[in-house]
mmCIF file of C-alpha atoms and ligand atoms in Angstrom:
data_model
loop_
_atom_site.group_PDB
_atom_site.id
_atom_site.type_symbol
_atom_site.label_atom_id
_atom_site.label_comp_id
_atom_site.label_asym_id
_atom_site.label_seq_id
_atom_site.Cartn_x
_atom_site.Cartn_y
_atom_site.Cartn_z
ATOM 1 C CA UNK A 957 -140.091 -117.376 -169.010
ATOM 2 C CA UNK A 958 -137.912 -114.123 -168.063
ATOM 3 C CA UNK A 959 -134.718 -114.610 -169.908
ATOM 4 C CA UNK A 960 -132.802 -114.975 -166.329
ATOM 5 C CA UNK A 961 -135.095 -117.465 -165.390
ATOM 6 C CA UNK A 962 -133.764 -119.418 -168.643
ATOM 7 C CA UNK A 963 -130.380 -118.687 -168.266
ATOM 8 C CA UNK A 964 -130.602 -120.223 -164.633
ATOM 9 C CA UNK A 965 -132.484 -123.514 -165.697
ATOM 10 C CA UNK A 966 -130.133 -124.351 -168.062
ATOM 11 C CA UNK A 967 -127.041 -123.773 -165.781
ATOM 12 C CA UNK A 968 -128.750 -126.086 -163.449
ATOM 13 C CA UNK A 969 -130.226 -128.651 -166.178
ATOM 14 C CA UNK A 970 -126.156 -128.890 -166.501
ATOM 15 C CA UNK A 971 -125.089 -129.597 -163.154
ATOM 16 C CA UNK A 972 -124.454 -126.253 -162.178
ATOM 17 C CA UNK A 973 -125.448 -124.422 -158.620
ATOM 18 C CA UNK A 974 -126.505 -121.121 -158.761
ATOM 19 C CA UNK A 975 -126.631 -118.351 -156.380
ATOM 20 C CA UNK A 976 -128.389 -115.551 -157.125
ATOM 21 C CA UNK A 977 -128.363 -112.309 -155.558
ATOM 22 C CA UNK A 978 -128.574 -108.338 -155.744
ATOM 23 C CA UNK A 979 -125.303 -108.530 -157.707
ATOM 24 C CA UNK A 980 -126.031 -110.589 -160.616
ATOM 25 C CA UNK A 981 -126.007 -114.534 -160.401
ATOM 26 C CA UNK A 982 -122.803 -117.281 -159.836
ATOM 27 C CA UNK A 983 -122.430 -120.690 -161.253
ATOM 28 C CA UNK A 984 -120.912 -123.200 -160.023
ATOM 29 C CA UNK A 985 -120.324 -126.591 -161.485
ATOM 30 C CA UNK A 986 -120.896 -129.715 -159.136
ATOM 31 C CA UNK A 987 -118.752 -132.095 -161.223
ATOM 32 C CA UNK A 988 -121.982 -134.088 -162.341
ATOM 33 C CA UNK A 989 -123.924 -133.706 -165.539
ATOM 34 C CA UNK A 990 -127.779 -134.739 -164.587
ATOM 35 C CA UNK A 991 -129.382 -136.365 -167.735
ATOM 36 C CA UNK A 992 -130.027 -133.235 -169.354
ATOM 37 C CA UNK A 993 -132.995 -134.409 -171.907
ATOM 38 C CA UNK A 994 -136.515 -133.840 -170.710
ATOM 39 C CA UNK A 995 -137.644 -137.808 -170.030
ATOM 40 C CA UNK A 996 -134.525 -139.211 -170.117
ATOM 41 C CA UNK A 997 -134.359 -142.032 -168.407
ATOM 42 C CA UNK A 998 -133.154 -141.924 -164.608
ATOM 43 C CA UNK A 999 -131.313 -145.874 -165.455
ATOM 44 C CA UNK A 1000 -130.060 -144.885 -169.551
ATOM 45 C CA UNK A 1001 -128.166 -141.805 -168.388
ATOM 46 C CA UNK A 1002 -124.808 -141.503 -168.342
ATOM 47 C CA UNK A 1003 -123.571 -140.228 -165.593
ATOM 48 C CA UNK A 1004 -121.463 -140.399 -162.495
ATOM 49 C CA UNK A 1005 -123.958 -140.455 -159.986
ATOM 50 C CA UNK A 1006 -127.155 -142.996 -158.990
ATOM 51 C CA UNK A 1007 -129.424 -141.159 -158.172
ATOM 52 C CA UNK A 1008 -131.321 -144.159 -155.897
ATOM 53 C CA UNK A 1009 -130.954 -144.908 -152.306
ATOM 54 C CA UNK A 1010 -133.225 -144.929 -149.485
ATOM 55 C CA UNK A 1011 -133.951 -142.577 -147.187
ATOM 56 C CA UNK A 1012 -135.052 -143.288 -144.140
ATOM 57 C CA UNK A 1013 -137.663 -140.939 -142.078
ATOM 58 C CA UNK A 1014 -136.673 -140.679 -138.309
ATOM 59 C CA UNK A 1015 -140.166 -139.514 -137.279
ATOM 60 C CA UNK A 1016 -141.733 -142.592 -138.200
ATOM 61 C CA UNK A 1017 -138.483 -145.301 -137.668
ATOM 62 C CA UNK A 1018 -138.543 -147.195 -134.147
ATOM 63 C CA UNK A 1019 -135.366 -149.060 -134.991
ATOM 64 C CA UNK A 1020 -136.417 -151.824 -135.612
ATOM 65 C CA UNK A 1021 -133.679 -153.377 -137.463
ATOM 66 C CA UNK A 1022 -135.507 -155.128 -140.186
ATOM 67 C CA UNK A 1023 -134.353 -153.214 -142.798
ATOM 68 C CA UNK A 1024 -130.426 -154.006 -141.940
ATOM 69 C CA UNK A 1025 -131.913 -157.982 -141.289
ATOM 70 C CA UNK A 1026 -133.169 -157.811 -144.706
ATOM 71 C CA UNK A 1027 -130.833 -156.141 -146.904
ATOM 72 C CA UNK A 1028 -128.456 -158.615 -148.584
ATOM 73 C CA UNK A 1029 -126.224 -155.543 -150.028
ATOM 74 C CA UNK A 1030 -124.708 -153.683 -146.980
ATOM 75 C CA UNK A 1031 -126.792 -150.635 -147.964
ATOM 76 C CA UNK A 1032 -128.077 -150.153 -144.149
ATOM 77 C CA UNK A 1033 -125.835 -150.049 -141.192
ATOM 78 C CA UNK A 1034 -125.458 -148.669 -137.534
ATOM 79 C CA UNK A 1035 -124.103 -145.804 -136.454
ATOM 80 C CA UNK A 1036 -121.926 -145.257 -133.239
ATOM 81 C CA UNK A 1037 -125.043 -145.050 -131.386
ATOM 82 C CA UNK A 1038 -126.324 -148.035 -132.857
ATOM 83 C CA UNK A 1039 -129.019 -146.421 -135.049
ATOM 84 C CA UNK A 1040 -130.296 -147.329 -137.872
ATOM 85 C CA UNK A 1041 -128.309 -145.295 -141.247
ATOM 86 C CA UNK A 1042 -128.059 -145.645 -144.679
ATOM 87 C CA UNK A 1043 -124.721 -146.588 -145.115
ATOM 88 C CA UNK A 1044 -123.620 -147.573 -148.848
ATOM 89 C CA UNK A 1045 -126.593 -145.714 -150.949
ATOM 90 C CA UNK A 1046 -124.163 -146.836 -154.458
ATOM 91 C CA UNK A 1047 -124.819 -150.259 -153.462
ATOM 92 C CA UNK A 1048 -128.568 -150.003 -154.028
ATOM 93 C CA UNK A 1049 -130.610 -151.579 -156.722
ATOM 94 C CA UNK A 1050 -131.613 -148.396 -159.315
ATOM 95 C CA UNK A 1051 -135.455 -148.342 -158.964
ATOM 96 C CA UNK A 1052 -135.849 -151.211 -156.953
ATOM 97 C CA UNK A 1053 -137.582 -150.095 -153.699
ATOM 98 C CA UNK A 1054 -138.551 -153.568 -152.244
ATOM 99 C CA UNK A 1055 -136.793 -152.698 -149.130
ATOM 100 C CA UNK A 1056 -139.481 -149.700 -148.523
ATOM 101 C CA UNK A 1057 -141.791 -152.914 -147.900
ATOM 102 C CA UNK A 1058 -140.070 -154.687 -145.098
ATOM 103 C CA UNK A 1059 -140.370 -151.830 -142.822
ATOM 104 C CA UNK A 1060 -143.493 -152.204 -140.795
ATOM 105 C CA UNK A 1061 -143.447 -148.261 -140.083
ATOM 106 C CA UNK A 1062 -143.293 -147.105 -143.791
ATOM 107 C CA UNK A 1063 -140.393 -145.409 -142.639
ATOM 108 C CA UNK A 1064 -138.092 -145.937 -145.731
ATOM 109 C CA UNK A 1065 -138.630 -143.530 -148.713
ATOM 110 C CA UNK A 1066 -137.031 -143.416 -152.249
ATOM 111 C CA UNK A 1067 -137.505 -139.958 -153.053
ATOM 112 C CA UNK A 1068 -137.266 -140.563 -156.905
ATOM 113 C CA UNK A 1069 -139.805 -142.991 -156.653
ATOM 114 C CA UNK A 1070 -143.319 -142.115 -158.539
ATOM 115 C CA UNK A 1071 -145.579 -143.829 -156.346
ATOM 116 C CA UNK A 1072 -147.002 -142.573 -152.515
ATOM 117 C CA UNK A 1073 -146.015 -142.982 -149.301
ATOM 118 C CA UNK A 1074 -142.362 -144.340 -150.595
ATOM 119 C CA UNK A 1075 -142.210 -141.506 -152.492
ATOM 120 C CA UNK A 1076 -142.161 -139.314 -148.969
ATOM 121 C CA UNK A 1077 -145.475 -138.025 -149.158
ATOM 122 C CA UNK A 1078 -147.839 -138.089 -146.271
ATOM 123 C CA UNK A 1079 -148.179 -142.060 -144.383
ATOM 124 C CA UNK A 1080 -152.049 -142.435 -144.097
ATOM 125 C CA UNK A 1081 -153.695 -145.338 -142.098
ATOM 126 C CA UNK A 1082 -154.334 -147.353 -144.871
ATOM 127 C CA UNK A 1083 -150.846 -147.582 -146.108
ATOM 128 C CA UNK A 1084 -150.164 -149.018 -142.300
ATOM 129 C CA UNK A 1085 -152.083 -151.883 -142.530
ATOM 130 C CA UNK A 1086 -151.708 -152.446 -146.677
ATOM 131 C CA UNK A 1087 -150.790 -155.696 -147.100
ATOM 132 C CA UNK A 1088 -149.031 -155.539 -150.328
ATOM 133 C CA UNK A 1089 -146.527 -153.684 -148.720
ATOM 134 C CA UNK A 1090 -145.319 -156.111 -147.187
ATOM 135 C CA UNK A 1091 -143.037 -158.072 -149.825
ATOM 136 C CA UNK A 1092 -140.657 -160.847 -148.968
ATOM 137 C CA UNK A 1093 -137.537 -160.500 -152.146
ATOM 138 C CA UNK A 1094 -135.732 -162.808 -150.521
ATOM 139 C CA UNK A 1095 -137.423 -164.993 -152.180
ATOM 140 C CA UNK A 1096 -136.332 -163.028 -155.510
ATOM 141 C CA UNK A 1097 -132.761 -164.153 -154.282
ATOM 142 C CA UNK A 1098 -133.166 -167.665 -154.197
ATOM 143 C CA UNK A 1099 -134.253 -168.476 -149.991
ATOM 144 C CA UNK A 1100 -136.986 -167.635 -147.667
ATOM 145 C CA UNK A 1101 -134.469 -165.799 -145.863
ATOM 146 C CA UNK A 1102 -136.758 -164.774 -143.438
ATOM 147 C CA UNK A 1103 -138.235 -168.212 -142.424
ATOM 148 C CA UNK A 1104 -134.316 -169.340 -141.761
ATOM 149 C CA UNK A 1105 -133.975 -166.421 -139.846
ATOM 150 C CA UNK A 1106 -137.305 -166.657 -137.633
ATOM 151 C CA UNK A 1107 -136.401 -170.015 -136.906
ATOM 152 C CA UNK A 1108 -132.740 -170.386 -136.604
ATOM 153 C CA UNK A 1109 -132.073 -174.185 -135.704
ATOM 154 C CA UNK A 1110 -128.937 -176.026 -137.315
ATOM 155 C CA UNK A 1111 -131.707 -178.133 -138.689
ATOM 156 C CA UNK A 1112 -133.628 -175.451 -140.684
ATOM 157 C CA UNK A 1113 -130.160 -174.003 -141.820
ATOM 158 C CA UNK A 1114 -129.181 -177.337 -143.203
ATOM 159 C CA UNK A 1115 -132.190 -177.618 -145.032
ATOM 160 C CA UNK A 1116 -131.943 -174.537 -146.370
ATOM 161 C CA UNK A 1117 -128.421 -175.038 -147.614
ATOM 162 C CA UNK A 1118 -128.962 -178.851 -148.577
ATOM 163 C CA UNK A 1119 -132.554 -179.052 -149.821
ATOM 164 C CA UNK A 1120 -132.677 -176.906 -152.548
ATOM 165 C CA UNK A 1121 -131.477 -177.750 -156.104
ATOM 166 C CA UNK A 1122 -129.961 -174.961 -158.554
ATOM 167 C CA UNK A 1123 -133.246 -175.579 -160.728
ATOM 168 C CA UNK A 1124 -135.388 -175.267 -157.994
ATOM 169 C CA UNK A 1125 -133.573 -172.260 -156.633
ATOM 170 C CA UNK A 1126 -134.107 -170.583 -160.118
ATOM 171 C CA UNK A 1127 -137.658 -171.693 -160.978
ATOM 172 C CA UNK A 1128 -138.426 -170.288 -157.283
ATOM 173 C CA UNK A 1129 -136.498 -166.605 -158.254
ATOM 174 C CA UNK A 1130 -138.831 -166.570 -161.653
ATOM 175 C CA UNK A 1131 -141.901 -166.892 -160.194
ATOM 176 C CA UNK A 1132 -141.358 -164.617 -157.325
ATOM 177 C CA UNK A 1133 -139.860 -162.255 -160.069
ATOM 178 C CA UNK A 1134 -143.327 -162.356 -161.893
ATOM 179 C CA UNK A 1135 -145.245 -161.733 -159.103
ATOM 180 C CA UNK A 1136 -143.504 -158.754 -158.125
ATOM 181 C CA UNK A 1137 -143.449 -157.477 -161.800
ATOM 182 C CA UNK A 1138 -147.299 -158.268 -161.716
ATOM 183 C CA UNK A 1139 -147.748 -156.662 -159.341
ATOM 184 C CA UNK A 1140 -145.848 -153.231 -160.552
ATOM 185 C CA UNK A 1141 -143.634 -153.260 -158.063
ATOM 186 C CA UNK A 1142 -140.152 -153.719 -159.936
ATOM 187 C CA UNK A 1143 -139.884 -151.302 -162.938
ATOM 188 C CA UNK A 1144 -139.249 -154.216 -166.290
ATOM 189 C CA UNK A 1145 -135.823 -151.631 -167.302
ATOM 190 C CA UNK A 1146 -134.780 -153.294 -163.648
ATOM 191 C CA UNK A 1147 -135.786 -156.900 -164.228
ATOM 192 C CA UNK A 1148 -133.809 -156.814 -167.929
ATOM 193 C CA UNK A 1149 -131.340 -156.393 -165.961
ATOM 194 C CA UNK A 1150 -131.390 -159.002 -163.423
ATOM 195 C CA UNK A 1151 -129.206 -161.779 -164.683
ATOM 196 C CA UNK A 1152 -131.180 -164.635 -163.046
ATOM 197 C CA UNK A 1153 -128.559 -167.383 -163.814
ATOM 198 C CA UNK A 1154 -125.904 -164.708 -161.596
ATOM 199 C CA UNK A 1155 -127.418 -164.435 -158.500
ATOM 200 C CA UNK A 1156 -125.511 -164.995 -155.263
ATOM 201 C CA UNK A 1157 -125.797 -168.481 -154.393
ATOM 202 C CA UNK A 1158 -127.962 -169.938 -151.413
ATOM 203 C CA UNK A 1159 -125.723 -170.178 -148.836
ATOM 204 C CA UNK A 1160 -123.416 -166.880 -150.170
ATOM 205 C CA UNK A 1161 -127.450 -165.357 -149.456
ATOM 206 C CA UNK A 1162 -127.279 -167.394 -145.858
ATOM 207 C CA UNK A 1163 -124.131 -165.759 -144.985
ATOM 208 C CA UNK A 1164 -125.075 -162.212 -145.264
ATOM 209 C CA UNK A 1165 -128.355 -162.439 -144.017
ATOM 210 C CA UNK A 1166 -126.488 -164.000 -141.095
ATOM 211 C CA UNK A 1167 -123.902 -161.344 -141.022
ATOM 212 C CA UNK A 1168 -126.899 -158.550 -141.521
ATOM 213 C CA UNK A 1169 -128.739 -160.169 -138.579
ATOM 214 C CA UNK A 1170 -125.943 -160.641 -136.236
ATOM 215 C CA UNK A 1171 -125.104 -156.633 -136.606
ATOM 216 C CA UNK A 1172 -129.133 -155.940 -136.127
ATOM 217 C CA UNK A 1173 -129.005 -157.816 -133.031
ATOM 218 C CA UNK A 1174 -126.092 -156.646 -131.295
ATOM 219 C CA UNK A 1175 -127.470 -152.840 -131.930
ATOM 220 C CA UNK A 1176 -131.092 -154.082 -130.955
ATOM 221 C CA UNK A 1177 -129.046 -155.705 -127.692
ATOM 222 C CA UNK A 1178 -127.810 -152.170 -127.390
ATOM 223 C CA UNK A 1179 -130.135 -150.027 -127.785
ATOM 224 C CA UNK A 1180 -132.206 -152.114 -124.584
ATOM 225 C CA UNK A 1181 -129.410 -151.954 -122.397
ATOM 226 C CA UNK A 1182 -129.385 -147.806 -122.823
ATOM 227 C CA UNK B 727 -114.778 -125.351 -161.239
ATOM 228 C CA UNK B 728 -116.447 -122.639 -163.298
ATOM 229 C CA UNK B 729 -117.707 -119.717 -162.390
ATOM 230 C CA UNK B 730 -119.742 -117.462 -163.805
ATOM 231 C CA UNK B 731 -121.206 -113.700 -163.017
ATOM 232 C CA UNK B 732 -123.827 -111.898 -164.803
ATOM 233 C CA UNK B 733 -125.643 -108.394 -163.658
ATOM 234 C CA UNK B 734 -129.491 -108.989 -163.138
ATOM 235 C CA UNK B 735 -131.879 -107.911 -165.263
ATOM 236 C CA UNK B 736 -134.615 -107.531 -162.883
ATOM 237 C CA UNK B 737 -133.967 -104.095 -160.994
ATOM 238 C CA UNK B 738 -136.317 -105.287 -157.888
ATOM 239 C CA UNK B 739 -133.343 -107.605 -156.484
ATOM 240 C CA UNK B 740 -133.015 -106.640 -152.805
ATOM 241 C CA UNK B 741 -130.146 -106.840 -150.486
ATOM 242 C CA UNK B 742 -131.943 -108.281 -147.987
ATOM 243 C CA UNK B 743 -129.767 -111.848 -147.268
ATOM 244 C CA UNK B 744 -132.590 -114.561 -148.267
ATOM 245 C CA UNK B 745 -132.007 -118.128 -147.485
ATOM 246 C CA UNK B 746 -134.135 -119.659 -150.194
ATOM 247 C CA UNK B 747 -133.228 -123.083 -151.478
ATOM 248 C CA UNK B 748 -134.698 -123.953 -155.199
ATOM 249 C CA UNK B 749 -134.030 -127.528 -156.044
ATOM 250 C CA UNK B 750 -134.623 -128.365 -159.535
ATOM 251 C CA UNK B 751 -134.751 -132.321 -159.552
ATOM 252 C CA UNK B 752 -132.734 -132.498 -162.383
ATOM 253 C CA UNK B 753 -131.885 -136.357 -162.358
ATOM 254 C CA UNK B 754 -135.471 -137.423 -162.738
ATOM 255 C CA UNK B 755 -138.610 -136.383 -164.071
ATOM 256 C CA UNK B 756 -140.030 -136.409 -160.053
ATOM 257 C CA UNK B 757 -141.801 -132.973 -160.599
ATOM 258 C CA UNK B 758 -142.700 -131.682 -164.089
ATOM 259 C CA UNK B 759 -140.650 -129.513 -166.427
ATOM 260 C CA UNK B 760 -143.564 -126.783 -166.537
ATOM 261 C CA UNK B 761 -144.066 -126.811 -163.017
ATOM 262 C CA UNK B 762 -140.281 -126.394 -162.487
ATOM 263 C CA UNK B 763 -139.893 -123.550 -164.288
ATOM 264 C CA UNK B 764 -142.798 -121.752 -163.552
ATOM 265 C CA UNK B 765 -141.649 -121.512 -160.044
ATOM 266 C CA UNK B 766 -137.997 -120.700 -160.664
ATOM 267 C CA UNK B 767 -139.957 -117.720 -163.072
ATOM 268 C CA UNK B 768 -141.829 -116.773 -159.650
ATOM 269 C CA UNK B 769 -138.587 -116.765 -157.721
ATOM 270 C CA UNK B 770 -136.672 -114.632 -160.384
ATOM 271 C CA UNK B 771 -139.506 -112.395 -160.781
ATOM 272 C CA UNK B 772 -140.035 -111.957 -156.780
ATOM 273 C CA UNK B 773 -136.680 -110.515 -156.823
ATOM 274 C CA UNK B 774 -135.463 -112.091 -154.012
ATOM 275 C CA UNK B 775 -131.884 -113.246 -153.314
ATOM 276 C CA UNK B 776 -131.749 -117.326 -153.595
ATOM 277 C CA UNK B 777 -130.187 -120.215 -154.175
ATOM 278 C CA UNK B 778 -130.413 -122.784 -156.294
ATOM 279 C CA UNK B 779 -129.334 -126.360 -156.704
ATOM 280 C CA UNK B 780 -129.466 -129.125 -160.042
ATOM 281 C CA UNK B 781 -130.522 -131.617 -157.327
ATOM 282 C CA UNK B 782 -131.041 -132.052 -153.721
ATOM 283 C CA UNK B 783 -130.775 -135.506 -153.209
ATOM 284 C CA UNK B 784 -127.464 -135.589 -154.651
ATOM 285 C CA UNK B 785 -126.394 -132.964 -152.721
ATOM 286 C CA UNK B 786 -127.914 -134.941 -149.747
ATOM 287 C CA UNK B 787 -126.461 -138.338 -150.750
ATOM 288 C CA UNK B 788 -122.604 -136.257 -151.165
ATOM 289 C CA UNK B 789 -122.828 -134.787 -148.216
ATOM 290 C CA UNK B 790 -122.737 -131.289 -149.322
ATOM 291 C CA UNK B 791 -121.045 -129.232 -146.358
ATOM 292 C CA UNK B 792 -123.617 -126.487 -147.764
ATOM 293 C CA UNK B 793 -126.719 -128.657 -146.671
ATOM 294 C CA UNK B 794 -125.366 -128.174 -142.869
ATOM 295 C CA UNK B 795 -124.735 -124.419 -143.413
ATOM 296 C CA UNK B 796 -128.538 -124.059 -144.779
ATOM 297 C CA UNK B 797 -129.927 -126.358 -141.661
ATOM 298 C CA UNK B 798 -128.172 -123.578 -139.496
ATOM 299 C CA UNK B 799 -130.331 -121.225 -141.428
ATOM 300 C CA UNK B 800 -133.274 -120.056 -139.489
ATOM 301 C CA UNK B 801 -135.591 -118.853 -141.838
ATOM 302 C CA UNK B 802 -134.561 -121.639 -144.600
ATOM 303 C CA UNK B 803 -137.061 -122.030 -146.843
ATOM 304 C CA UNK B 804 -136.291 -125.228 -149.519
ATOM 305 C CA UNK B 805 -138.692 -125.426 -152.825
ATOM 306 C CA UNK B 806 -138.412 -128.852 -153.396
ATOM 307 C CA UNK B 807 -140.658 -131.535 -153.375
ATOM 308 C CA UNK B 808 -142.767 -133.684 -150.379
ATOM 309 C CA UNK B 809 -141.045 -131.973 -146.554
ATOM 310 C CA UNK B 810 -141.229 -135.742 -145.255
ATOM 311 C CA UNK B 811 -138.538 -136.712 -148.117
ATOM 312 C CA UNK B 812 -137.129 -133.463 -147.744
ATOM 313 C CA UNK B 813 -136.374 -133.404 -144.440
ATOM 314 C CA UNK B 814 -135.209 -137.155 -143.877
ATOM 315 C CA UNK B 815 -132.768 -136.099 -146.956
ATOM 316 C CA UNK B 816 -131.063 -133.394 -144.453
ATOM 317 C CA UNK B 817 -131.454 -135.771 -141.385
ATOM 318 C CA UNK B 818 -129.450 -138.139 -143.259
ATOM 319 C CA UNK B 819 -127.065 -135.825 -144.455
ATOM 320 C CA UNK B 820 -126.048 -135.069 -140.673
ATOM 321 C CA UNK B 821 -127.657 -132.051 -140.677
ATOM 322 C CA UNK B 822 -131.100 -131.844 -139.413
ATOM 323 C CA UNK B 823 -133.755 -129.032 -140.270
ATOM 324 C CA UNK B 824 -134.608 -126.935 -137.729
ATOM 325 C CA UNK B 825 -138.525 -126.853 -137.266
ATOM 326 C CA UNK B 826 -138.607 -123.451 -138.344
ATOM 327 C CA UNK B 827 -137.773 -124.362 -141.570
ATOM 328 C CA UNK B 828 -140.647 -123.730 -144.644
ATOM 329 C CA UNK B 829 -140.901 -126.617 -147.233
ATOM 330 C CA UNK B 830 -142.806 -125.945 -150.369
ATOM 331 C CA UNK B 831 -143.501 -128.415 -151.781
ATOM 332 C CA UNK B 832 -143.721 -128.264 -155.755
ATOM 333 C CA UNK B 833 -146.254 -131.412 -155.828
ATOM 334 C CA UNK B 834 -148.952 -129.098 -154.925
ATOM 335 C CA UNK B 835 -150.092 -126.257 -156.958
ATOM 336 C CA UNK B 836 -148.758 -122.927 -157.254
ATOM 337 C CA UNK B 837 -150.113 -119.987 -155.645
ATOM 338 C CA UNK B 838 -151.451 -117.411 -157.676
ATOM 339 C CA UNK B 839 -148.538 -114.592 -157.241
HETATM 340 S S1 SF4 C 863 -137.312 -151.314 -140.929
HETATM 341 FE FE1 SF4 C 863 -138.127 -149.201 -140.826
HETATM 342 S S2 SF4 C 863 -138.549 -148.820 -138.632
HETATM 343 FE FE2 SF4 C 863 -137.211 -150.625 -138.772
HETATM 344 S S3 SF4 C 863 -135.093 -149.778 -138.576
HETATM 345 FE FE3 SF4 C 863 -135.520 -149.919 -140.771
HETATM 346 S S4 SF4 C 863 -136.340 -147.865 -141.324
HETATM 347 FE FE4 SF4 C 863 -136.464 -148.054 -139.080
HETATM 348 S S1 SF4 C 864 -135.330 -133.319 -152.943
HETATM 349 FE FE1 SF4 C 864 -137.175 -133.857 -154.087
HETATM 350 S S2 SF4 C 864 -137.271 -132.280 -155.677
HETATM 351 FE FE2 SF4 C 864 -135.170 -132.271 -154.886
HETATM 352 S S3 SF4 C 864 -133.999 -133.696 -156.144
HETATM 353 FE FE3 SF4 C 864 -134.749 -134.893 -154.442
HETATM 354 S S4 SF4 C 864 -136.709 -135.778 -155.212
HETATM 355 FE FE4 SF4 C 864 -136.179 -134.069 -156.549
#
């Protein structure tokens, strides 16, 4: 490599930008270190920022809403014009993309991600109509979220809430856990650190997916009445 | 903040204002070392005005008041990786691409220069 060409690799390899023009070339530092180390790992670094959120394409997204239904973490949100955005990106779960696999457009990508289409290249046919992109985590959490959403009588909310024993809960979050790890779907640095016993409780899940769904409908309600 | 300024060694640097993004992906190991640096070696040897940034999804994810200046840009041209991640990484920024905007993408392999 040209010795310039060195020079300006390492500048960047240490968080610096670099502009580079007829008179010479200027760094300067973003006030993050990237985890210099070739292979370093993206979850082992230290560092000040995560670097994994989603990112969500706007060609493909019809607003759905699903995404902000299923979230438990406040991650998506509306905007003023009640579209769907990526809100809180820090609250995201480092290499966890289940959420890419609740939207039914394979409009959510994680660029960082090693694996296509979440990865943001091209969406073929077959990744439409894949079924094992569809995932239900909420599950992972402890509830069929989604079932207590679809069909939102008092009575399925009190069984929901009543019927389901801490053990059970648990037993329910393992085996959904080992499916998803099966399936290669949740990296095992992630599920080390899943504390399983320190999950948010059944109805703590209840509430936000409430919350979540109440915000999803009021911009879906919007967006009709434009 | 530090700054630094070095002459170029490479006497074919033009004048001509370029708006040439390199990103180097530096907090993962998205695209390959080798194939990072062999076309940061094409850009310095092109001698072409650019700039270049440690990553662009952080700069994406801070809301980097530069992303918006580049989107204003119109004949931006980001080396990077896949233009669907790209671009939904400057449409979430708040700053849109233009469609005249090139995207190489560093996934695929490099032209022979
Ligand atoms: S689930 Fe997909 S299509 Fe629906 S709002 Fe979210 S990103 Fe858009
Ligand atoms: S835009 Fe692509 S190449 Fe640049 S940092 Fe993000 S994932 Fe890496």
């Amino acid at each position: 490599m040209p010795a310039n060409a060195s020079e300006i690799a390492a500048l960047l390899d240490s968080g610096n930008a670099v502009t580079v023009s007829a008179d010479g070339y200027r760094a300067r530092h973003t006030g993050n270190t990237p985890p210099a180390a070739a292979g370093a790992s993206t979850t082992t670094a230290t560092r000040s920022w995560k670097p994994w959120f989603p990112v969500i394409d706007y060609d493909r997204c019809t607003n759905c809403m699903q995404c902000l239904s299923f979230c438990l973490f406040d991650v998506y949100n509306v905007d003023e014009n009640s579209l769907i955005e990526v809100r809180n990106q820090e609250n995201c779960k480092t290499n966890c993309p289940a959420c890419s696999r609740v939207c039914p457009e394979v409009a959510i990508m994680f660029p960082k991600y090693s694996g296509s289409p979440i990865n943001g290249e091209p969406v073929n046919a077959s990744d439409l109509s894949r079924e094992k992109m569809k995932v239900n985590v909420s599950s992972l959490l402890g509830g069929d979220i989604y079932s207590t959403l679809r069909n939102r009588s008092d009575q399925a909310k009190s069984r929901f809430s009543t019927e389901r024993s801490a053990d059970k809960a648990l037993a329910e979050r393992k085996r959904c856990l080992d499916k998803l790890q099966r399936d290669g779907f949740i990296p095992a640095e992630v599920l080390a650190e899943i504390d399983l016993t320190n999950l948010p409780s059944p109805e703590e899940i209840q509430r936000r997916a409430a919350a979540a769904s109440a915000k999803a409908q009021a911009a879906l309600a919007a967006n009709a009445a434009k | 903040m530090q700054s630094l300024l070095k002459m170029p060694q490479n006497p074919k640097y033009s004048q001509r204002m370029s708006h040439t993004l390199y990103c180097r992906c530096a907090y993962a190991q998205v695209i390959s070392g080798p194939v990072k640096n062999a076309r940061l070696e094409q850009l310095c040897a092109s001698g072409e005005e650019f700039e270049a940034v440690p990553d662009l999804c952080e700069m994406a994810a801070a809301r980097d008041p530069r992303l918006a200046e580049l989107a204003h840009k119109d004949d931006l041209r980001i080396i990077a990786c896949h233009p669907r991640a790209v671009k939904g990484l400057f449409a979430q920024a708040g700053c849109p691409l233009p469609p005249t905007a090139e995207i190489v993408n560093m996934h695929e392999a490099l032209p022979a220069s």
